[in-house]
Structures are given as C-alpha cells and as structure tokens.
Amino acid sequence: MFQQDLAAIKQGVYKLPWDMTTISHRQYNPLFVLSKSAQFVAEGIATLNRRMSEGSADNWFQSNLYPKYYADNTFHYQSDGWMSDRSASVYEFSTETLFFGRQDAMQRSALLPLSQHIRDNGLDPGSMRVMEACCGTGRFHTFLKDNFPSMSTICADLSPFYLARARANVAYWKSQRAPALDLGGMYGT
C-alpha cells in the first residue's frame, strides 16, 4: 500500500499528503497526540470489554430510519455505535491504528481513478461536482480538497456526529492550506 501511494505521489497523480508537509498541523503537537492516544486506549478497553461480555448491543440511539448497525454497538463494538461525538472523535486514530498506519494511504488510493478520469477526459476539476457518500470524519475529503481545491464537493454521512467532525476537518484543512479559498458550503466549508 505504501509503495503504491509513494509511486502515485512521485508520478504526480496526487500530492504528498498535506498533513505531512504542514509543520503547523496539529498532529505534530505532542499534547494532541497524547490526548488522541488516551482516547484510543480508553475506547480499546471499552470495546474489548463489550466484545468479551457479549452483552447488549443497544445504546441510547434507536430509530427505524437508520440501518441497524447505526443503532447498536455490534459494528466493531464501538462506543455509541456511530452516534456520538465521542465515537467520531476517536475514529481516525482507531482506524489508522487498526490498519497499522495504512488508513490514509488506502483512502488516498481512491484519488487514482478520479485523477485518471480527469486526465483522460481533459476535465477541469473546477467545473466538476463530487459528492463523497459515507464520508465519516471527512479525512479523505481533506485529501480530495487538497488535490482539487477548485472542485465543488460535498460530504454526506448518516451520522450527524461524523458529519460535524467532517465539517470541522475540512475547515481545519482550509485554515492550514487555503484560508482565502471560498468553499461555498456551510460556514465556508
């Protein structure tokens, strides 16, 4: 995965990840990393305890408007399923750890067919509109915006908590990489 990611970067298919080239990025702040690590450890212990006890999968959120896995803890036994700020807050660090540091590279691989489509068809990214369905916390969306800042994009997710985190992540990207860019969405994101 890392070799494919590096090859795409070297070939100019997409940029080196913005958070690796932005020294002011929060991931270089030891306090930020420690707080995310502590959240991850606490979530990991809670997840293992739920899984081992095989107790009730119910949480506070119940609705027939959502898929069952959104309303219970059986999907990875995650705290609050997908329906809390706590869950959204720990998600990125947890998945990056779960995939041994390859999560971002795996997500960036989705830029390959999009970049090829744009190149092969001589398209102007600024004239395109893209919706990222199931955007989660919007981490991939920051890679999308960094590579195609003029592209009109929208994030969509069933979880309002993850969508709020996505909005915050895109706003953070904008503050770090393109403060003057009008993204046109809610709050300029």
Tab-separated table of C-alpha atoms in Angstrom:
chain	number	residue	atom	x	y	z
A	1	MET	CA	0.000	0.000	0.000
A	2	PHE	CA	2.764	2.450	0.915
A	3	GLN	CA	4.673	1.656	-2.288
A	4	GLN	CA	1.578	2.320	-4.409
A	5	ASP	CA	0.956	5.561	-2.509
A	6	LEU	CA	4.550	6.740	-2.930
A	7	ALA	CA	4.556	5.809	-6.628
A	8	ALA	CA	1.389	7.851	-7.220
A	9	ILE	CA	2.950	10.825	-5.433
A	10	LYS	CA	6.208	10.553	-7.418
A	11	GLN	CA	4.262	10.298	-10.696
A	12	GLY	CA	2.296	13.426	-9.804
A	13	VAL	CA	-1.034	11.609	-9.717
A	14	TYR	CA	-1.721	13.275	-6.371
A	15	LYS	CA	0.151	15.390	-3.877
A	16	LEU	CA	2.188	14.357	-0.896
A	17	PRO	CA	-0.321	14.289	1.981
A	18	TRP	CA	-0.982	17.830	3.143
A	19	ASP	CA	-0.690	16.948	6.808
A	20	MET	CA	2.849	15.645	6.262
A	21	THR	CA	4.008	18.897	4.674
A	22	THR	CA	2.261	21.332	7.015
A	23	ILE	CA	4.526	21.689	10.046
A	24	SER	CA	1.835	23.635	11.928
A	25	HIS	CA	-0.519	20.640	11.656
A	26	ARG	CA	-1.933	19.521	14.995
A	27	GLN	CA	-0.511	16.024	14.573
A	28	TYR	CA	2.933	17.475	15.335
A	29	ASN	CA	1.693	18.731	18.718
A	30	PRO	CA	2.628	16.187	21.424
A	31	LEU	CA	-0.389	17.132	23.565
A	32	PHE	CA	-2.760	16.466	20.661
A	33	VAL	CA	-1.147	13.077	20.019
A	34	LEU	CA	-1.244	12.167	23.724
A	35	SER	CA	-4.919	13.097	24.010
A	36	LYS	CA	-5.800	11.023	20.930
A	37	SER	CA	-3.713	8.134	22.279
A	38	ALA	CA	-5.523	8.268	25.616
A	39	GLN	CA	-8.916	8.313	23.846
A	40	PHE	CA	-7.841	5.344	21.734
A	41	VAL	CA	-6.690	3.287	24.743
A	42	ALA	CA	-9.898	4.024	26.670
A	43	GLU	CA	-12.020	3.141	23.627
A	44	GLY	CA	-9.969	-0.008	23.016
A	45	ILE	CA	-10.530	-1.227	26.580
A	46	ALA	CA	-14.269	-0.462	26.384
A	47	THR	CA	-14.536	-2.182	23.002
A	48	LEU	CA	-12.757	-5.326	24.203
A	49	ASN	CA	-14.884	-5.453	27.354
A	50	ARG	CA	-18.103	-5.199	25.308
A	51	ARG	CA	-16.917	-7.808	22.872
A	52	MET	CA	-15.831	-10.265	25.546
A	53	SER	CA	-19.003	-9.858	27.614
A	54	GLU	CA	-21.226	-10.309	24.543
A	55	GLY	CA	-23.724	-8.106	26.352
A	56	SER	CA	-26.444	-5.981	24.932
A	57	ALA	CA	-25.566	-4.111	21.771
A	58	ASP	CA	-28.105	-1.388	22.465
A	59	ASN	CA	-27.092	2.182	23.002
A	60	TRP	CA	-29.001	5.413	23.524
A	61	PHE	CA	-29.865	5.814	19.843
A	62	GLN	CA	-32.847	3.928	18.461
A	63	SER	CA	-34.511	4.711	15.118
A	64	ASN	CA	-36.146	2.805	12.304
A	65	LEU	CA	-34.845	5.449	9.895
A	66	TYR	CA	-31.256	4.177	10.171
A	67	PRO	CA	-29.631	0.815	9.394
A	68	LYS	CA	-29.469	-1.473	12.433
A	69	TYR	CA	-25.687	-1.216	12.728
A	70	TYR	CA	-26.038	2.534	13.285
A	71	ALA	CA	-28.209	1.936	16.340
A	72	ASP	CA	-26.163	-0.705	18.087
A	73	ASN	CA	-22.626	-1.473	19.144
A	74	THR	CA	-22.150	-4.653	17.131
A	75	PHE	CA	-20.227	-2.941	14.334
A	76	HIS	CA	-16.753	-3.302	15.846
A	77	TYR	CA	-18.443	-2.898	19.267
A	78	GLN	CA	-17.657	0.790	19.009
A	79	SER	CA	-18.919	3.002	21.862
A	80	ASP	CA	-22.259	4.555	20.956
A	81	GLY	CA	-22.126	2.892	17.536
A	82	TRP	CA	-21.828	5.770	15.091
A	83	MET	CA	-23.956	8.144	17.089
A	84	SER	CA	-21.813	10.292	19.335
A	85	ASP	CA	-19.131	12.917	19.198
A	86	ARG	CA	-17.005	10.578	21.316
A	87	SER	CA	-17.207	7.886	18.646
A	88	ALA	CA	-16.372	10.367	15.871
A	89	SER	CA	-13.506	11.811	17.885
A	90	VAL	CA	-11.673	8.510	18.287
A	91	TYR	CA	-12.460	7.075	14.836
A	92	GLU	CA	-9.494	8.375	12.808
A	93	PHE	CA	-6.848	7.397	15.340
A	94	SER	CA	-8.511	3.998	15.857
A	95	THR	CA	-8.719	3.121	12.170
A	96	GLU	CA	-5.189	4.330	11.497
A	97	THR	CA	-4.012	2.037	14.315
A	98	LEU	CA	-6.241	-0.848	13.207
A	99	PHE	CA	-4.714	-0.739	9.730
A	100	PHE	CA	-1.133	-0.372	11.008
A	101	GLY	CA	-0.743	3.180	9.731
A	102	ARG	CA	-2.098	2.434	6.241
A	103	GLN	CA	-5.564	4.009	6.545
A	104	ASP	CA	-4.622	7.317	4.926
A	105	ALA	CA	-2.738	5.606	2.101
A	106	MET	CA	-5.724	3.309	1.493
A	107	GLN	CA	-8.058	6.298	1.350
A	108	ARG	CA	-5.773	8.248	-0.982
A	109	SER	CA	-5.849	5.319	-3.404
A	110	ALA	CA	-9.407	6.474	-4.237
A	111	LEU	CA	-7.793	9.523	-5.841
A	112	LEU	CA	-6.243	7.262	-8.512
A	113	PRO	CA	-9.373	6.640	-10.645
A	114	LEU	CA	-10.609	10.198	-10.134
A	115	SER	CA	-7.274	11.677	-11.238
A	116	GLN	CA	-7.168	9.345	-14.224
A	117	HIS	CA	-10.727	10.251	-15.234
A	118	ILE	CA	-9.867	13.955	-15.089
A	119	ARG	CA	-6.657	13.447	-17.093
A	120	ASP	CA	-8.093	11.046	-19.688
A	121	ASN	CA	-11.058	13.311	-20.398
A	122	GLY	CA	-9.261	16.647	-20.179
A	123	LEU	CA	-11.635	17.841	-17.476
A	124	ASP	CA	-11.308	20.987	-15.410
A	125	PRO	CA	-11.731	19.978	-11.742
A	126	GLY	CA	-13.259	23.423	-11.102
A	127	SER	CA	-16.177	22.536	-13.350
A	128	MET	CA	-16.854	19.238	-11.583
A	129	ARG	CA	-19.136	18.436	-8.668
A	130	VAL	CA	-18.360	15.458	-6.457
A	131	MET	CA	-20.280	14.052	-3.511
A	132	GLU	CA	-18.423	11.857	-1.070
A	133	ALA	CA	-21.047	9.488	0.334
A	134	CYS	CA	-20.368	7.847	3.702
A	135	CYS	CA	-17.680	10.443	4.385
A	136	GLY	CA	-17.236	9.547	8.035
A	137	THR	CA	-14.992	12.143	9.657
A	138	GLY	CA	-14.042	13.703	6.313
A	139	ARG	CA	-10.389	12.710	6.433
A	140	PHE	CA	-10.393	11.592	2.794
A	141	HIS	CA	-12.254	14.770	1.874
A	142	THR	CA	-9.255	16.829	3.008
A	143	PHE	CA	-7.061	14.874	0.585
A	144	LEU	CA	-9.643	15.425	-2.158
A	145	LYS	CA	-9.794	19.184	-1.496
A	146	ASP	CA	-6.014	19.474	-1.249
A	147	ASN	CA	-5.585	17.905	-4.675
A	148	PHE	CA	-8.569	19.595	-6.313
A	149	PRO	CA	-9.271	22.787	-4.331
A	150	SER	CA	-11.440	24.312	-7.070
A	151	MET	CA	-13.664	21.213	-7.324
A	152	SER	CA	-17.145	21.687	-5.903
A	153	THR	CA	-17.539	18.943	-3.312
A	154	ILE	CA	-19.961	17.875	-0.632
A	155	CYS	CA	-19.702	15.412	2.240
A	156	ALA	CA	-22.635	13.176	3.148
A	157	ASP	CA	-22.991	10.755	6.035
A	158	LEU	CA	-25.856	9.237	8.020
A	159	SER	CA	-24.263	10.153	11.344
A	160	PRO	CA	-24.694	13.814	12.249
A	161	PHE	CA	-21.778	13.437	14.655
A	162	TYR	CA	-19.404	12.170	11.981
A	163	LEU	CA	-20.677	14.805	9.580
A	164	ALA	CA	-19.926	17.516	12.155
A	165	ARG	CA	-16.414	16.066	12.501
A	166	ALA	CA	-16.068	16.074	8.696
A	167	ARG	CA	-17.096	19.727	8.598
A	168	ALA	CA	-14.503	20.510	11.284
A	169	ASN	CA	-11.788	18.552	9.431
A	170	VAL	CA	-12.462	20.351	6.150
A	171	ALA	CA	-12.482	23.698	7.985
A	172	TYR	CA	-9.158	22.756	9.610
A	173	TRP	CA	-7.694	21.830	6.208
A	174	LYS	CA	-8.896	25.155	4.837
A	175	SER	CA	-7.320	27.096	7.724
A	176	GLN	CA	-3.990	25.334	7.185
A	177	ARG	CA	-3.814	25.145	3.395
A	178	ALA	CA	-6.248	27.523	1.719
A	179	PRO	CA	-7.530	30.212	4.108
A	180	ALA	CA	-8.603	32.526	1.260
A	181	LEU	CA	-10.495	29.803	-0.628
A	182	ASP	CA	-14.284	30.121	-0.543
A	183	LEU	CA	-15.561	26.581	-0.385
A	184	GLY	CA	-19.145	27.785	-0.561
A	185	GLY	CA	-20.637	25.331	1.905
A	186	MET	CA	-21.915	25.784	5.410
A	187	TYR	CA	-19.587	28.116	7.297
A	188	GLY	CA	-17.449	28.345	4.153
A	189	THR	CA	-16.519	24.691	4.338
